Amino acid sequence: METLHITAAKPESALLDLPWRLPLEEWPDNLLAALPRGISRHIVRFVHLGKRVLAVKETRDHFAFREYDLLRKLGKLEIPCVVPTAVVTGRIDDDGEPLETCIVTEHLSFSLPYRAVFSHSLRPDTATSLIDALAVLMVRLHLVGFYWGDVSLSNVLFRRDADGFAAYLVDAETGDLHRELTAGQRSYDIDLARTNIIGELFDLEAGELLDFEIDAIGIGDTLVERYNALWSALTEVEAYSASEHWRVDERIRHLNDLGFDVDELSIVTDFDGTTVQIQPKVVDAGHHTRRLMRLTGLDVQDNQARRLLNDMDAWRSAHERHEDSEMMVAQDWLMSTFQPTIAAIPRDLRGKLEPAQLYHEILEHRWYMSQRLEREVSLTEAAEAYAEEVLKDRPDEGALVAATPGDQEVAAMDPSLALESTTEAAEIAAIEAEDAAKIAVLRDSEEELDSTTVIRAVAAAGEKAAEKVVAGDSAKAVAGDSAITAPIPSVQGSSVPKAPSIPPRVSVKRPE
Amino acid sequence: MATVTFDHATRLYPGSEKPAVDQLNLHIEDGEFLVLVGPSGCGKSTSLRMLAGLEDVNAGAIYIGDRNVTDVQPKDRDIAMVFQNYALYPHMSVADNMGFALKIAGTPKAEIRQRVEEAAKILDLTEYLDRKPKALSGGQRQRVAMGRAIVRQPQVFLMDEPLSNLDAKLRVQTRTQIASLQRRLGVTTVYVTHDQTEALTMGDRIAVLKGGILQQVGTPREMYDAPANVFVAGFIGSPAMNIGTFAVADGKAKIGSADVALDAAVDGDKVTVGFRPEDLEVVAAGTAGAFNVEVDLVEELGSDAFLYGTLVDGGDSMLAGADQVVVRIDPRNVPDKGETVSVAIKPGLAHVFDATSGERL
């Protein structure tokens, strides 16, 4: 007999509490953390489990194990990617019919899907920042020998990283880890990335989700350029005259500036010793992250780390601490500057952004304040002003992923969808009210083609509606007591197109 | 449209001593549907990826038509990996979903529309062109994904286990659809699968690989009727062919208590003989050339029944696959477990292989 089997790296007994006997499509709403979902070929749901949010994806057995394995390997290689939690096999429903295997991953906190990022910001250069982040991720993956096979904006999540973003790989299903990639594999990945990104941008345009004109093809081409530039900087052979030894240091410094460390450098001198060729053999991303971690124990992303390190260096100069060890200076900077600044942010606002991101934004804010006031502004003063003028009105990005009904939020960002939903909701609900025992979620398709239209109907309200169903009066009962949650407008702040406050379309599913 | 030629194409992975694909010679005709099949690790996917430009060719060459593409970038090979990317864009119409790659390539609008309409006609999607993907069924969506490849009008379609993430039922449906669509389009197609049934039902020809080496290429009928070696004999067909190694004397193989005359001349004192379950018939005990099988189990499938049994007086003869003999029998006349039945190989239907090399004699 088939038995439920959970393969996990750590004991995860809490996973047993999830309703594995139900197809993922039918998991009750009270479990779901409604997050914005990307365009995926599988059914994916985000669920609350204690304080965590997990992503659960239904797929075939061997794909699940493969992906689990790949994500673990990538994690060990320190590639930014989601962390796999478990593979759940041997699922059967109440009738004994087998259900698909699930792969469970930890949801990445403070992460943003590209749809959210695009609608968030009015800055046209956001697109370029995303593309840069993706180019860095692709280069890192290719350096370790990972062929992705399906690069797209939907298959990554973005985290704020100082001025820009850091990209995380979410979906490794089509990928493969090789000892070394061929030029063909890299060029195929880049070409597919370009095509997919342009397609995704066309789609945002078609959905009128963008606040500004963009050149989709131009952005796609930018990815190819950025990728190629970074790849050459990291891997190219450089030849110079044997007397110019400083070129080695320069190359390494340049790589450090790009955020990479050189683990191995091949230096080849030609026959008569007049020229030298250097080529980095092994490079690792996260140069600034590692340095900051070593000095302060803060674990942040690379650009954030660079920003904090710069601030620390400036503090060191200002306090004339050049004689002291770097480690000691770092500790003092942490105690006297970093922590008090974060502490100056009111407690209830502090969770909205990661501390390192907060600090970066406070530094930015201080610069603008000094410009405006034409005087020095202290960090504490800047922090207080920042909390009042900026942070208060910012969406809670920790909670954007954990608490807001994401489907609704996407609809709110997406006027076309919300408008489409004006029709039918009440009618459908009424017509199908005989069956209203089960007001279900519209799961548009197996392939989750259009998760953005999915609006949750509250199960409890559905039951209520069912209670009210009396012969001949059913339509009114349901229509009058709509079990439908309206989209929440403006969760994303002022840049969000206002969604009409009308019930979105739901589909009412008959119990089979 | 074009032919595809592998000319001694070899792929040796860095750090490995044995080539993943070893001197592959294969010529695929224009418009042909060729299936690469074999067990995991046989080199079938590597061969496909060499053709796609994803794997380096360390020796030999690959041609598409007359063009040597061995060192050409994937995107410049004029091929399409079908089903590689089938997430559809929710805000774009079906037509835009199919044609967006042409738009990126700068194809004029009118031509995009024309190509999309042609593809839609073949795919039965004409009436959906102006709808959004969410209005489509799962199968229709898959056809839109196929349409993306078709509108690009590539020389060759490549498909790598495209059905592997479908459930059994949908797999059978989709397999028929892909095969018939390919015939209508007439585009040269190379298809990779580990499933011999898929290979038999879909391919114009099948190429069986094992350990990086091409074992045999031929039509499904040729592969089934005249397998070139023991491996192909055992791989193609379900239930698998009975294959055993038996003592041989005077040109006759000693199978159980029977001396079975062989059509081929045999050197040495051993021979490998294969006989398909449906090529055995139940005969009266004592018939010349008949051997006895003790029934372990009968599997009834309605239209068919298969007897799984043990060879009586088998001696030191060795049968592949759990030392069992499988016989297709009349489902209306089924023996009981423990009974002994006499069976004989129908005339001319024994496959004879060299006991050492495994090659067909």
mmCIF file of C-alpha atoms in Angstrom, chain A residues 18-211:
data_model
loop_
_atom_site.group_PDB
_atom_site.id
_atom_site.type_symbol
_atom_site.label_atom_id
_atom_site.label_comp_id
_atom_site.label_asym_id
_atom_site.label_seq_id
_atom_site.Cartn_x
_atom_site.Cartn_y
_atom_site.Cartn_z
ATOM 1 C CA LEU A 18 -0.896 19.810 5.873
ATOM 2 C CA PRO A 19 -3.827 18.229 4.016
ATOM 3 C CA TRP A 20 -1.865 15.978 1.716
ATOM 4 C CA ARG A 21 -4.988 13.943 0.918
ATOM 5 C CA LEU A 22 -6.422 16.879 -0.990
ATOM 6 C CA PRO A 23 -5.273 17.931 -4.448
ATOM 7 C CA LEU A 24 -3.312 21.156 -4.047
ATOM 8 C CA GLU A 25 -6.020 22.981 -5.951
ATOM 9 C CA GLU A 26 -8.485 22.235 -3.184
ATOM 10 C CA TRP A 27 -6.441 23.219 -0.169
ATOM 11 C CA PRO A 28 -8.525 25.324 2.173
ATOM 12 C CA ASP A 29 -8.070 29.053 2.081
ATOM 13 C CA ASN A 30 -7.279 29.352 5.753
ATOM 14 C CA LEU A 31 -3.970 27.605 5.068
ATOM 15 C CA LEU A 32 -3.003 29.662 2.093
ATOM 16 C CA ALA A 33 -0.756 32.637 2.219
ATOM 17 C CA ALA A 34 -1.994 34.409 -0.801
ATOM 18 C CA LEU A 35 1.079 35.546 -2.588
ATOM 19 C CA PRO A 36 1.497 36.869 -6.055
ATOM 20 C CA ARG A 37 2.420 33.912 -8.165
ATOM 21 C CA GLY A 38 4.417 33.864 -11.314
ATOM 22 C CA ILE A 39 3.423 32.229 -14.553
ATOM 23 C CA SER A 40 4.009 28.545 -13.948
ATOM 24 C CA ARG A 41 3.188 25.330 -15.683
ATOM 25 C CA HIS A 42 2.326 23.613 -12.422
ATOM 26 C CA ILE A 43 -0.044 24.222 -9.583
ATOM 27 C CA VAL A 44 1.743 26.197 -6.910
ATOM 28 C CA ARG A 45 0.347 27.318 -3.565
ATOM 29 C CA PHE A 46 1.841 29.245 -0.695
ATOM 30 C CA VAL A 47 0.879 27.975 2.722
ATOM 31 C CA HIS A 48 1.348 29.128 6.273
ATOM 32 C CA LEU A 49 3.005 26.651 8.528
ATOM 33 C CA GLY A 50 3.558 28.112 11.955
ATOM 34 C CA LYS A 51 5.514 31.289 11.388
ATOM 35 C CA ARG A 52 6.827 30.195 8.047
ATOM 36 C CA VAL A 53 5.508 30.463 4.559
ATOM 37 C CA LEU A 54 6.132 27.531 2.276
ATOM 38 C CA ALA A 55 5.681 27.170 -1.452
ATOM 39 C CA VAL A 56 4.176 23.835 -2.462
ATOM 40 C CA LYS A 57 4.300 22.682 -6.067
ATOM 41 C CA GLU A 58 2.643 19.609 -7.545
ATOM 42 C CA THR A 59 4.733 17.793 -10.111
ATOM 43 C CA ARG A 60 5.832 14.322 -11.170
ATOM 44 C CA ASP A 61 7.908 12.159 -8.876
ATOM 45 C CA HIS A 62 11.247 12.233 -10.560
ATOM 46 C CA PHE A 63 11.005 15.937 -11.364
ATOM 47 C CA ALA A 64 10.385 16.701 -7.704
ATOM 48 C CA PHE A 65 13.381 14.726 -6.502
ATOM 49 C CA ARG A 66 15.548 16.135 -9.229
ATOM 50 C CA GLU A 67 14.631 19.687 -8.394
ATOM 51 C CA TYR A 68 15.022 19.085 -4.657
ATOM 52 C CA ASP A 69 18.458 17.693 -5.259
ATOM 53 C CA LEU A 70 19.477 20.488 -7.612
ATOM 54 C CA LEU A 71 18.299 23.226 -5.254
ATOM 55 C CA ARG A 72 20.254 21.644 -2.411
ATOM 56 C CA LYS A 73 23.368 21.454 -4.520
ATOM 57 C CA LEU A 74 22.960 25.057 -5.641
ATOM 58 C CA GLY A 75 22.489 26.086 -2.022
ATOM 59 C CA LYS A 76 25.755 24.399 -1.107
ATOM 60 C CA LEU A 77 27.425 26.270 -3.944
ATOM 61 C CA GLU A 78 26.107 29.468 -2.333
ATOM 62 C CA ILE A 79 23.941 30.339 -5.297
ATOM 63 C CA PRO A 80 21.055 32.578 -4.307
ATOM 64 C CA CYS A 81 18.061 30.307 -4.689
ATOM 65 C CA VAL A 82 15.044 29.153 -2.735
ATOM 66 C CA VAL A 83 15.723 26.540 -0.076
ATOM 67 C CA PRO A 84 14.062 23.168 -0.600
ATOM 68 C CA THR A 85 12.253 21.812 2.439
ATOM 69 C CA ALA A 86 10.876 18.454 1.399
ATOM 70 C CA VAL A 87 9.469 16.160 -1.245
ATOM 71 C CA VAL A 88 6.162 14.541 -0.395
ATOM 72 C CA THR A 89 5.350 11.312 -2.222
ATOM 73 C CA GLY A 90 2.808 8.542 -1.884
ATOM 74 C CA ARG A 91 -0.121 10.929 -1.611
ATOM 75 C CA ILE A 92 -3.568 9.442 -2.027
ATOM 76 C CA ASP A 93 -6.968 11.055 -1.796
ATOM 77 C CA ASP A 94 -9.882 9.791 0.265
ATOM 78 C CA ASP A 95 -10.934 7.448 -2.524
ATOM 79 C CA GLY A 96 -7.498 5.907 -2.609
ATOM 80 C CA GLU A 97 -6.583 7.552 -5.911
ATOM 81 C CA PRO A 98 -2.949 8.628 -6.154
ATOM 82 C CA LEU A 99 -2.142 12.325 -6.104
ATOM 83 C CA GLU A 100 0.885 14.030 -7.586
ATOM 84 C CA THR A 101 4.128 14.406 -5.717
ATOM 85 C CA CYS A 102 4.799 17.754 -4.097
ATOM 86 C CA ILE A 103 8.012 19.656 -3.728
ATOM 87 C CA VAL A 104 8.064 22.078 -0.817
ATOM 88 C CA THR A 105 10.356 25.081 -0.659
ATOM 89 C CA GLU A 106 10.833 27.774 1.928
ATOM 90 C CA HIS A 107 9.383 31.063 0.789
ATOM 91 C CA LEU A 108 12.008 33.745 0.530
ATOM 92 C CA SER A 109 11.108 36.536 2.922
ATOM 93 C CA PHE A 110 11.353 40.122 1.710
ATOM 94 C CA SER A 111 11.296 38.885 -1.838
ATOM 95 C CA LEU A 112 9.328 40.436 -4.638
ATOM 96 C CA PRO A 113 8.112 38.921 -7.867
ATOM 97 C CA TYR A 114 8.827 41.049 -10.915
ATOM 98 C CA ARG A 115 5.212 42.019 -11.374
ATOM 99 C CA ALA A 116 5.209 43.614 -7.951
ATOM 100 C CA VAL A 117 8.512 45.362 -8.550
ATOM 101 C CA PHE A 118 7.437 46.843 -11.850
ATOM 102 C CA SER A 119 4.219 48.216 -10.547
ATOM 103 C CA HIS A 120 5.898 49.426 -7.399
ATOM 104 C CA SER A 121 8.161 51.923 -8.805
ATOM 105 C CA LEU A 122 7.750 54.789 -11.147
ATOM 106 C CA ARG A 123 11.401 54.771 -11.982
ATOM 107 C CA PRO A 124 11.966 53.587 -15.516
ATOM 108 C CA ASP A 125 15.428 52.414 -14.493
ATOM 109 C CA THR A 126 13.842 49.754 -12.308
ATOM 110 C CA ALA A 127 13.749 47.518 -15.336
ATOM 111 C CA THR A 128 17.471 47.964 -15.813
ATOM 112 C CA SER A 129 18.135 47.145 -12.151
ATOM 113 C CA LEU A 130 16.163 43.944 -12.461
ATOM 114 C CA ILE A 131 17.987 43.004 -15.605
ATOM 115 C CA ASP A 132 21.331 43.667 -13.935
ATOM 116 C CA ALA A 133 20.361 41.433 -11.050
ATOM 117 C CA LEU A 134 19.297 38.694 -13.418
ATOM 118 C CA ALA A 135 22.518 39.011 -15.410
ATOM 119 C CA VAL A 136 24.553 38.602 -12.216
ATOM 120 C CA LEU A 137 22.501 35.571 -11.221
ATOM 121 C CA MET A 138 22.934 33.988 -14.644
ATOM 122 C CA VAL A 139 26.667 34.563 -14.621
ATOM 123 C CA ARG A 140 26.939 33.028 -11.157
ATOM 124 C CA LEU A 141 24.895 30.021 -12.231
ATOM 125 C CA HIS A 142 26.912 29.548 -15.382
ATOM 126 C CA LEU A 143 30.181 29.838 -13.475
ATOM 127 C CA VAL A 144 29.231 26.880 -11.292
ATOM 128 C CA GLY A 145 28.068 24.909 -14.333
ATOM 129 C CA PHE A 146 24.312 25.290 -13.960
ATOM 130 C CA TYR A 147 22.378 25.292 -17.202
ATOM 131 C CA TRP A 148 18.974 26.772 -16.456
ATOM 132 C CA GLY A 149 16.936 25.813 -19.492
ATOM 133 C CA ASP A 150 14.073 28.179 -18.730
ATOM 134 C CA VAL A 151 15.315 31.566 -17.634
ATOM 135 C CA SER A 152 12.548 34.079 -17.164
ATOM 136 C CA LEU A 153 11.494 36.827 -14.822
ATOM 137 C CA SER A 154 8.782 34.495 -13.538
ATOM 138 C CA ASN A 155 11.403 32.030 -12.419
ATOM 139 C CA VAL A 156 13.235 34.458 -10.175
ATOM 140 C CA LEU A 157 12.409 36.466 -7.096
ATOM 141 C CA PHE A 158 13.984 39.794 -6.364
ATOM 142 C CA ARG A 159 15.185 41.198 -3.087
ATOM 143 C CA ARG A 160 16.121 44.795 -2.563
ATOM 144 C CA ASP A 161 19.849 45.236 -2.489
ATOM 145 C CA ALA A 162 20.754 48.835 -1.697
ATOM 146 C CA ASP A 163 20.085 50.783 -4.903
ATOM 147 C CA GLY A 164 19.346 47.726 -6.975
ATOM 148 C CA PHE A 165 18.055 44.234 -6.640
ATOM 149 C CA ALA A 166 19.455 40.781 -6.043
ATOM 150 C CA ALA A 167 17.888 37.944 -7.997
ATOM 151 C CA TYR A 168 17.137 34.489 -6.595
ATOM 152 C CA LEU A 169 16.471 31.384 -8.609
ATOM 153 C CA VAL A 170 13.075 29.928 -7.838
ATOM 154 C CA ASP A 171 12.489 27.177 -10.352
ATOM 155 C CA ALA A 172 15.222 24.678 -11.147
ATOM 156 C CA GLU A 173 12.983 22.139 -12.809
ATOM 157 C CA THR A 174 14.469 22.424 -16.279
ATOM 158 C CA GLY A 175 18.006 22.936 -15.058
ATOM 159 C CA ASP A 176 21.028 20.730 -14.975
ATOM 160 C CA LEU A 177 24.344 20.917 -13.172
ATOM 161 C CA HIS A 178 27.387 20.207 -15.318
ATOM 162 C CA ARG A 179 31.054 20.175 -14.606
ATOM 163 C CA GLU A 180 31.432 23.042 -17.012
ATOM 164 C CA LEU A 181 29.024 24.631 -19.467
ATOM 165 C CA THR A 182 29.584 24.672 -23.188
ATOM 166 C CA ALA A 183 29.393 27.938 -25.096
ATOM 167 C CA GLY A 184 26.219 26.559 -26.688
ATOM 168 C CA GLN A 185 24.519 26.013 -23.353
ATOM 169 C CA ARG A 186 25.345 29.507 -22.214
ATOM 170 C CA SER A 187 24.251 31.122 -25.421
ATOM 171 C CA TYR A 188 21.025 29.111 -25.491
ATOM 172 C CA ASP A 189 20.229 30.173 -21.919
ATOM 173 C CA ILE A 190 20.895 33.816 -22.722
ATOM 174 C CA ASP A 191 18.870 33.720 -25.901
ATOM 175 C CA LEU A 192 15.951 32.071 -24.145
ATOM 176 C CA ALA A 193 16.212 34.568 -21.291
ATOM 177 C CA ARG A 194 16.049 37.412 -23.784
ATOM 178 C CA THR A 195 13.008 35.940 -25.523
ATOM 179 C CA ASN A 196 11.195 35.191 -22.265
ATOM 180 C CA ILE A 197 11.904 38.587 -20.736
ATOM 181 C CA ILE A 198 10.672 40.399 -23.800
ATOM 182 C CA GLY A 199 7.592 38.162 -23.795
ATOM 183 C CA GLU A 200 6.926 38.905 -20.140
ATOM 184 C CA LEU A 201 7.295 42.627 -20.746
ATOM 185 C CA PHE A 202 4.970 42.451 -23.765
ATOM 186 C CA ASP A 203 2.535 40.760 -21.432
ATOM 187 C CA LEU A 204 2.792 43.497 -18.821
ATOM 188 C CA GLU A 205 2.224 46.023 -21.594
ATOM 189 C CA ALA A 206 -0.749 44.114 -22.950
ATOM 190 C CA GLY A 207 -2.196 44.084 -19.440
ATOM 191 C CA GLU A 208 -1.534 47.830 -19.091
ATOM 192 C CA LEU A 209 0.418 47.125 -15.947
ATOM 193 C CA LEU A 210 3.215 49.519 -16.649
ATOM 194 C CA ASP A 211 3.121 53.136 -15.648
#
